[in-house]
GROMACS .gro file of C-alpha atoms in nm:
model
  359
    1MET     CA    1  -3.549   2.787   1.862
    2ALA     CA    2  -3.534   2.444   2.031
    3GLU     CA    3  -3.302   2.416   2.327
    4VAL     CA    4  -2.982   2.224   2.250
    5GLU     CA    5  -2.948   1.910   2.461
    6ILE     CA    6  -2.629   1.880   2.667
    7VAL     CA    7  -2.540   1.536   2.805
    8LYS     CA    8  -2.271   1.377   3.020
    9ASN     CA    9  -1.997   1.212   2.816
   10LYS     CA   10  -1.797   0.934   2.980
   11GLN     CA   11  -1.441   0.912   2.843
   12VAL     CA   12  -1.121   0.706   2.862
   13LEU     CA   13  -0.834   0.953   2.900
   14LEU     CA   14  -0.459   0.899   2.873
   15ARG     CA   15  -0.312   0.988   3.215
   16ASP     CA   16   0.043   1.039   3.088
   17TYR     CA   17   0.276   0.913   2.817
   18VAL     CA   18   0.393   0.555   2.866
   19SER     CA   19   0.756   0.442   2.841
   20ASP     CA   20   0.724   0.084   2.970
   21PHE     CA   21   0.450  -0.172   2.915
   22PRO     CA   22   0.116   0.010   2.966
   23LYS     CA   23  -0.100  -0.046   3.276
   24GLU     CA   24  -0.466   0.020   3.351
   25SER     CA   25  -0.353   0.307   3.574
   26ASP     CA   26  -0.207   0.483   3.268
   27MET     CA   27  -0.568   0.558   3.169
   28ILE     CA   28  -0.847   0.738   3.354
   29ILE     CA   29  -1.224   0.697   3.336
   30SER     CA   30  -1.368   1.049   3.336
   31THR     CA   31  -1.736   1.132   3.391
   32ASP     CA   32  -1.684   1.509   3.414
   33SER     CA   33  -1.714   1.597   3.047
   34THR     CA   34  -2.033   1.713   2.874
   35ILE     CA   35  -2.117   1.745   2.506
   36SER     CA   36  -2.382   1.915   2.294
   37LEU     CA   37  -2.589   1.681   2.079
   38LYS     CA   38  -2.579   1.931   1.791
   39VAL     CA   39  -2.282   2.003   1.567
   40PRO     CA   40  -2.166   2.366   1.582
   41GLN     CA   41  -2.342   2.594   1.333
   42GLY     CA   42  -2.153   2.605   1.004
   43SER     CA   43  -1.944   2.298   1.094
   44ASN     CA   44  -1.871   2.021   0.844
   45GLY     CA   45  -1.841   1.773   1.130
   46VAL     CA   46  -2.044   1.474   1.238
   47LEU     CA   47  -2.161   1.401   1.593
   48VAL     CA   48  -2.181   1.029   1.667
   49LYS     CA   49  -2.289   0.800   1.947
   50ASN     CA   50  -2.018   0.536   1.979
   51LEU     CA   51  -2.141   0.177   1.985
   52TYR     CA   52  -1.833  -0.045   1.954
   53LEU     CA   53  -1.465   0.040   2.004
   54SER     CA   54  -1.172  -0.165   1.878
   55SER     CA   55  -0.860  -0.273   2.071
   56ASP     CA   56  -0.562  -0.272   1.833
   57PRO     CA   57  -0.185  -0.330   1.870
   58PHE     CA   58  -0.085   0.007   1.724
   59MET     CA   59  -0.263   0.189   2.010
   60ARG     CA   60   0.036   0.106   2.231
   61ARG     CA   61   0.259   0.315   2.006
   62PHE     CA   62   0.028   0.614   2.031
   63MET     CA   63   0.069   0.609   2.410
   64GLN     CA   64   0.436   0.701   2.371
   65VAL     CA   65   0.579   1.054   2.348
   66SER     CA   66   0.721   0.968   2.005
   67GLN     CA   67   0.433   0.858   1.783
   68PRO     CA   68   0.349   0.850   1.411
   69ALA     CA   69   0.233   1.177   1.260
   70ARG     CA   70  -0.136   1.220   1.189
   71SER     CA   71  -0.073   1.274   0.819
   72LYS     CA   72   0.051   0.916   0.791
   73THR     CA   73  -0.214   0.746   1.003
   74GLY     CA   74  -0.533   0.950   1.017
   75PHE     CA   75  -0.526   0.938   1.398
   76ILE     CA   76  -0.527   1.233   1.635
   77PRO     CA   77  -0.202   1.217   1.840
   78TYR     CA   78  -0.262   1.098   2.195
   79THR     CA   79  -0.207   1.367   2.457
   80PRO     CA   80  -0.227   1.335   2.836
   81GLY     CA   81  -0.566   1.439   2.969
   82SER     CA   82  -0.742   1.376   2.635
   83PRO     CA   83  -0.943   1.074   2.515
   84ILE     CA   84  -0.753   0.798   2.337
   85ASN     CA   85  -0.879   0.715   1.989
   86GLY     CA   86  -0.902   0.421   1.754
   87PHE     CA   87  -1.143   0.246   1.524
   88GLY     CA   88  -1.508   0.225   1.615
   89VAL     CA   89  -1.864   0.171   1.494
   90ALA     CA   90  -2.104   0.456   1.569
   91LYS     CA   91  -2.446   0.602   1.493
   92VAL     CA   92  -2.484   0.955   1.359
   93VAL     CA   93  -2.670   1.184   1.603
   94ASP     CA   94  -2.629   1.508   1.405
   95SER     CA   95  -2.439   1.605   1.092
   96GLY     CA   96  -2.311   1.912   0.913
   97HIS     CA   97  -2.161   1.698   0.636
   98PRO     CA   98  -2.359   1.634   0.314
   99ASN     CA   99  -2.259   1.265   0.301
  100PHE     CA  100  -2.399   1.175   0.644
  101LYS     CA  101  -2.738   1.217   0.807
  102LYS     CA  102  -2.893   1.144   1.146
  103GLY     CA  103  -2.939   0.769   1.198
  104ASP     CA  104  -2.659   0.658   0.963
  105LEU     CA  105  -2.433   0.382   1.090
  106VAL     CA  106  -2.064   0.447   1.026
  107TRP     CA  107  -1.721   0.303   1.104
  108GLY     CA  108  -1.385   0.474   1.121
  109ILE     CA  109  -1.164   0.663   1.364
  110THR     CA  110  -1.336   0.791   1.676
  111GLN     CA  111  -1.262   0.875   2.038
  112TRP     CA  112  -1.293   0.638   2.335
  113GLU     CA  113  -1.599   0.812   2.479
  114GLU     CA  114  -1.978   0.785   2.463
  115TYR     CA  115  -2.024   1.065   2.208
  116SER     CA  116  -1.768   1.211   1.966
  117LEU     CA  117  -1.767   1.517   1.746
  118ILE     CA  118  -1.567   1.416   1.439
  119ALA     CA  119  -1.451   1.741   1.285
  120GLU     CA  120  -1.305   1.581   0.969
  121PRO     CA  121  -1.537   1.293   0.878
  122ASP     CA  122  -1.398   1.219   0.531
  123SER     CA  123  -1.232   0.902   0.667
  124LEU     CA  124  -1.566   0.764   0.793
  125PHE     CA  125  -1.728   0.481   0.601
  126LYS     CA  126  -2.106   0.455   0.589
  127ILE     CA  127  -2.232   0.106   0.673
  128GLU     CA  128  -2.457  -0.003   0.386
  129HIS     CA  129  -2.485  -0.377   0.455
  130THR     CA  130  -2.669  -0.442   0.781
  131ASP     CA  131  -2.762  -0.807   0.718
  132VAL     CA  132  -2.442  -0.894   0.907
  133PRO     CA  133  -2.360  -0.789   1.268
  134ILE     CA  134  -2.255  -0.422   1.266
  135SER     CA  135  -1.975  -0.500   1.513
  136TYR     CA  136  -1.804  -0.680   1.223
  137TYR     CA  137  -1.720  -0.337   1.081
  138ILE     CA  138  -1.435  -0.292   1.328
  139GLY     CA  139  -1.309  -0.641   1.254
  140LEU     CA  140  -1.388  -0.873   0.968
  141LEU     CA  141  -1.547  -0.601   0.751
  142GLY     CA  142  -1.334  -0.312   0.879
  143MET     CA  143  -0.967  -0.232   0.927
  144PRO     CA  144  -0.847  -0.589   1.011
  145GLY     CA  145  -1.032  -0.740   0.717
  146LEU     CA  146  -0.915  -0.474   0.473
  147THR     CA  147  -0.560  -0.511   0.608
  148ALA     CA  148  -0.569  -0.887   0.552
  149TYR     CA  149  -0.710  -0.841   0.201
  150ALA     CA  150  -0.456  -0.573   0.104
  151GLY     CA  151  -0.153  -0.757   0.239
  152PHE     CA  152  -0.243  -1.099   0.107
  153PHE     CA  153  -0.403  -1.026  -0.230
  154GLU     CA  154  -0.258  -0.689  -0.331
  155VAL     CA  155   0.096  -0.713  -0.187
  156CYS     CA  156   0.165  -1.087  -0.215
  157LYS     CA  157  -0.051  -1.173  -0.520
  158PRO     CA  158  -0.096  -1.538  -0.416
  159GLU     CA  159  -0.157  -1.838  -0.637
  160LYS     CA  160  -0.345  -2.158  -0.564
  161GLY     CA  161  -0.132  -2.423  -0.393
  162GLU     CA  162   0.129  -2.188  -0.250
  163LYS     CA  163   0.265  -2.233   0.100
  164VAL     CA  164   0.172  -1.957   0.344
  165PHE     CA  165   0.299  -1.882   0.694
  166VAL     CA  166   0.115  -1.634   0.919
  167SER     CA  167   0.261  -1.508   1.248
  168SER     CA  168   0.030  -1.389   1.527
  169ALA     CA  169  -0.225  -1.598   1.343
  170SER     CA  170  -0.490  -1.595   1.618
  171GLY     CA  171  -0.523  -1.216   1.603
  172ALA     CA  172  -0.794  -1.028   1.417
  173VAL     CA  173  -0.584  -0.989   1.099
  174GLY     CA  174  -0.402  -1.324   1.106
  175LEU     CA  175  -0.722  -1.527   1.133
  176ILE     CA  176  -0.861  -1.363   0.821
  177VAL     CA  177  -0.536  -1.398   0.623
  178GLY     CA  178  -0.523  -1.770   0.699
  179GLN     CA  179  -0.882  -1.822   0.587
  180PHE     CA  180  -0.833  -1.618   0.269
  181ALA     CA  181  -0.537  -1.843   0.191
  182LYS     CA  182  -0.738  -2.161   0.253
  183LEU     CA  183  -1.024  -2.037   0.034
  184LEU     CA  184  -0.768  -1.988  -0.244
  185GLY     CA  185  -0.636  -2.343  -0.200
  186CYS     CA  186  -0.308  -2.266  -0.023
  187TYR     CA  187  -0.137  -2.470   0.250
  188VAL     CA  188  -0.132  -2.258   0.566
  189VAL     CA  189   0.069  -2.273   0.889
  190GLY     CA  190   0.029  -2.022   1.172
  191SER     CA  191   0.203  -1.934   1.496
  192ALA     CA  192   0.028  -1.823   1.815
  193GLY     CA  193   0.105  -1.772   2.183
  194SER     CA  194  -0.069  -2.062   2.360
  195LYS     CA  195  -0.180  -2.422   2.314
  196GLU     CA  196  -0.544  -2.309   2.323
  197LYS     CA  197  -0.487  -2.065   2.037
  198VAL     CA  198  -0.299  -2.328   1.836
  199ASP     CA  199  -0.588  -2.572   1.880
  200LEU     CA  200  -0.835  -2.307   1.761
  201LEU     CA  201  -0.627  -2.234   1.452
  202LYS     CA  202  -0.624  -2.599   1.352
  203ASN     CA  203  -0.970  -2.710   1.464
  204LYS     CA  204  -1.188  -2.401   1.420
  205PHE     CA  205  -1.022  -2.179   1.162
  206GLY     CA  206  -0.899  -2.443   0.918
  207PHE     CA  207  -0.521  -2.389   0.933
  208ASP     CA  208  -0.330  -2.696   0.812
  209ASP     CA  209  -0.091  -2.670   1.107
  210ALA     CA  210   0.015  -2.431   1.382
  211PHE     CA  211   0.263  -2.403   1.669
  212ASP     CA  212   0.304  -2.218   1.998
  213TYR     CA  213   0.606  -1.993   1.951
  214LYS     CA  214   0.644  -1.950   2.328
  215GLN     CA  215   0.730  -2.320   2.358
  216GLU     CA  216   0.994  -2.305   2.086
  217HIS     CA  217   1.350  -2.215   2.187
  218ASP     CA  218   1.471  -2.233   1.827
  219LEU     CA  219   1.227  -2.072   1.585
  220ASP     CA  220   1.432  -2.173   1.281
  221ALA     CA  221   1.407  -2.538   1.389
  222ALA     CA  222   1.035  -2.495   1.461
  223LEU     CA  223   0.968  -2.358   1.114
  224LYS     CA  224   1.159  -2.642   0.954
  225ARG     CA  225   0.968  -2.894   1.166
  226TYR     CA  226   0.628  -2.757   1.072
  227LEU     CA  227   0.701  -2.647   0.717
  228PHE     CA  228   0.934  -2.911   0.573
  229CYS     CA  229   0.738  -3.238   0.583
  230LEU     CA  230   0.844  -3.325   0.936
  231ALA     CA  231   0.507  -3.263   1.101
  232SER     CA  232   0.250  -3.328   0.828
  233THR     CA  233   0.184  -3.520   0.511
  234GLU     CA  234   0.210  -3.204   0.301
  235CYS     CA  235   0.525  -3.001   0.307
  236PHE     CA  236   0.717  -2.692   0.206
  237PRO     CA  237   1.006  -2.871   0.030
  238GLU     CA  238   1.151  -2.547  -0.100
  239GLY     CA  239   1.040  -2.309   0.174
  240ILE     CA  240   0.769  -2.049   0.236
  241ASP     CA  241   0.609  -1.880  -0.065
  242ILE     CA  242   0.426  -1.613   0.135
  243TYR     CA  243   0.492  -1.484   0.485
  244PHE     CA  244   0.235  -1.250   0.641
  245GLU     CA  245   0.444  -1.062   0.896
  246ASN     CA  246   0.280  -0.945   1.219
  247VAL     CA  247   0.560  -1.002   1.472
  248GLY     CA  248   0.911  -0.898   1.361
  249GLY     CA  249   1.224  -0.960   1.569
  250LYS     CA  250   1.336  -1.321   1.613
  251MET     CA  251   1.040  -1.455   1.414
  252LEU     CA  252   1.130  -1.251   1.105
  253ASP     CA  253   1.494  -1.353   1.143
  254ALA     CA  254   1.397  -1.722   1.142
  255VAL     CA  255   1.153  -1.683   0.852
  256LEU     CA  256   1.418  -1.526   0.627
  257LEU     CA  257   1.618  -1.850   0.652
  258ASN     CA  258   1.316  -2.048   0.535
  259MET     CA  259   1.180  -1.844   0.246
  260ARG     CA  260   1.145  -1.999  -0.095
  261MET     CA  261   1.320  -1.853  -0.397
  262ASN     CA  262   1.122  -1.544  -0.508
  263GLY     CA  263   0.906  -1.562  -0.195
  264ARG     CA  264   0.700  -1.261  -0.083
  265ILE     CA  265   0.665  -1.100   0.259
  266ALA     CA  266   0.384  -0.860   0.347
  267ALA     CA  267   0.509  -0.658   0.646
  268CYS     CA  268   0.190  -0.567   0.828
  269GLY     CA  269   0.311  -0.526   1.188
  270MET     CA  270   0.601  -0.584   1.426
  271ILE     CA  271   0.420  -0.643   1.754
  272SER     CA  272   0.728  -0.788   1.926
  273GLN     CA  273   0.891  -0.446   1.888
  274TYR     CA  274   0.604  -0.224   2.001
  275TYR     CA  275   0.688  -0.258   2.369
  276SER     CA  276   1.063  -0.212   2.349
  277ASP     CA  277   1.269   0.106   2.370
  278LYS     CA  278   1.553  -0.089   2.204
  279PRO     CA  279   1.410  -0.278   1.905
  280GLU     CA  280   1.584  -0.601   1.806
  281GLY     CA  281   1.795  -0.609   1.495
  282VAL     CA  282   1.751  -0.868   1.219
  283SER     CA  283   2.062  -1.074   1.138
  284ASN     CA  284   1.960  -1.270   0.829
  285MET     CA  285   1.898  -0.986   0.584
  286MET     CA  286   2.138  -1.136   0.328
  287TRP     CA  287   1.882  -1.412   0.267
  288ILE     CA  288   1.659  -1.152   0.104
  289ILE     CA  289   1.926  -1.134  -0.165
  290TYR     CA  290   2.010  -1.505  -0.175
  291LYS     CA  291   1.644  -1.603  -0.217
  292ARG     CA  292   1.536  -1.297  -0.422
  293VAL     CA  293   1.271  -1.225  -0.160
  294TYR     CA  294   1.022  -0.944  -0.218
  295ILE     CA  295   0.931  -0.768   0.106
  296LYS     CA  296   0.693  -0.474   0.130
  297GLY     CA  297   0.572  -0.275   0.426
  298PHE     CA  298   0.218  -0.148   0.387
  299SER     CA  299  -0.055   0.039   0.571
  300VAL     CA  300  -0.429  -0.017   0.550
  301PHE     CA  301  -0.470   0.359   0.488
  302ASP     CA  302  -0.305   0.311   0.148
  303TYR     CA  303  -0.590   0.079   0.045
  304TYR     CA  304  -0.898   0.270   0.159
  305HIS     CA  305  -0.982   0.330  -0.207
  306GLN     CA  306  -1.023  -0.047  -0.249
  307TYR     CA  307  -1.277  -0.085   0.032
  308SER     CA  308  -1.572  -0.148  -0.203
  309LYS     CA  309  -1.372  -0.411  -0.393
  310PHE     CA  310  -1.281  -0.573  -0.060
  311LEU     CA  311  -1.649  -0.588   0.047
  312ASP     CA  312  -1.745  -0.742  -0.288
  313THR     CA  313  -1.485  -1.014  -0.223
  314ILE     CA  314  -1.555  -1.093   0.142
  315LEU     CA  315  -1.931  -1.043   0.192
  316PRO     CA  316  -2.036  -1.351  -0.011
  317HIS     CA  317  -1.800  -1.566   0.200
  318VAL     CA  318  -1.941  -1.415   0.521
  319ARG     CA  319  -2.303  -1.472   0.417
  320GLU     CA  320  -2.227  -1.829   0.311
  321LYS     CA  321  -2.043  -1.886   0.642
  322LYS     CA  322  -1.723  -1.983   0.462
  323ILE     CA  323  -1.524  -1.758   0.695
  324THR     CA  324  -1.521  -1.822   1.070
  325TYR     CA  325  -1.501  -1.513   1.286
  326VAL     CA  326  -1.462  -1.471   1.662
  327GLU     CA  327  -1.523  -1.162   1.874
  328ASP     CA  328  -1.387  -1.114   2.226
  329ILE     CA  329  -1.654  -0.878   2.365
  330ILE     CA  330  -1.605  -0.654   2.670
  331GLU     CA  331  -1.915  -0.474   2.801
  332GLY     CA  332  -1.894  -0.112   2.913
  333LEU     CA  333  -1.665   0.181   2.841
  334GLU     CA  334  -1.557   0.179   3.207
  335ASN     CA  335  -1.395  -0.160   3.138
  336GLY     CA  336  -1.205  -0.022   2.839
  337PRO     CA  337  -0.865   0.020   3.010
  338LYS     CA  338  -0.870  -0.336   3.146
  339ALA     CA  339  -0.977  -0.469   2.806
  340LEU     CA  340  -0.693  -0.286   2.633
  341ILE     CA  341  -0.428  -0.410   2.877
  342ASP     CA  342  -0.560  -0.768   2.855
  343PHE     CA  343  -0.536  -0.734   2.477
  344PHE     CA  344  -0.177  -0.605   2.492
  345ASN     CA  345  -0.096  -0.906   2.713
  346GLY     CA  346  -0.226  -1.151   2.450
  347ARG     CA  347  -0.530  -1.267   2.650
  348SER     CA  348  -0.776  -1.231   2.363
  349VAL     CA  349  -0.854  -1.444   2.059
  350GLY     CA  350  -0.990  -1.293   1.741
  351LYS     CA  351  -1.123  -0.938   1.744
  352GLN     CA  352  -1.144  -0.773   2.084
  353LEU     CA  353  -1.402  -0.497   2.109
  354VAL     CA  354  -1.555  -0.282   2.381
  355VAL     CA  355  -1.931  -0.233   2.377
  356VAL     CA  356  -2.020   0.127   2.463
  357ALA     CA  357  -2.389   0.101   2.367
  358ARG     CA  358  -2.609  -0.132   2.163
  359GLU     CA  359  -2.788   0.145   1.972
   0.00000   0.00000   0.00000
């Protein structure tokens, strides 16, 4: 019998649960762990070599003592002294599962480490289309892309010519939502957190207009200025048809005042509330009734069954370069904690990813 190879396995561990804004020191780079490059005999698991890891807003929530249950998210709860986890692209090293074999490229939930044994691999997706960069599968062709598709097309059911507002529009999901809307023939305005990001939205990603919310003391006035003919030749004379919600708090409160009759809101995230022990309330809820607004919270996990349909929709646009995509690439797992904190601080544009290995 051949000897089983044991290798060192660098990891990013959670030092302790976080109550305030996370810091690099809340995570530890460990080089003490080892791992066998064979799955245990009789296991249904898959052993993978991680290639790319994704920085995502929800990871902040998993650093808290109180965190969503695994049954609702698919994630392993974060525990001090254990690797953090999130979405990644990986290569199969060994498999006990009939759907995966050595050499397969996959994306899904994995640990922040060089090698991971995924005991329940049913949530992994095999990468079939390799004529596009495989790193896209934790961004444009992965969770952010599927989230954008589900929220915009399945929740909001848009029509050509409608007026769309996207908050946190320079993030991995917002950029894709805005471009889906433009491909459909909608008028699109986005908000972002710096002049540089606003310029990118308008000049690189095709948004009709955008504004820096950090420079606006009155978000209601800002929305009216950018959405009601005051800043462009086109306008939202009756308000916003579709709002793709990524922020919550004061932004949601202002948007509710500016929704069109029978407008739709896809509630994807509430990033302004992730870092607060005392979430802000929303004061303008009555406008949901006044304007007959449809608002739905959704999770990408509810739409995994539509992944093939999503790929059929987006891949032609990617291959024809009708969608612009930006990656903020950080080299090396040892730089993972810094990358994640920079991401939480809004220092990235597009999809931030950490390169663990390039196959």
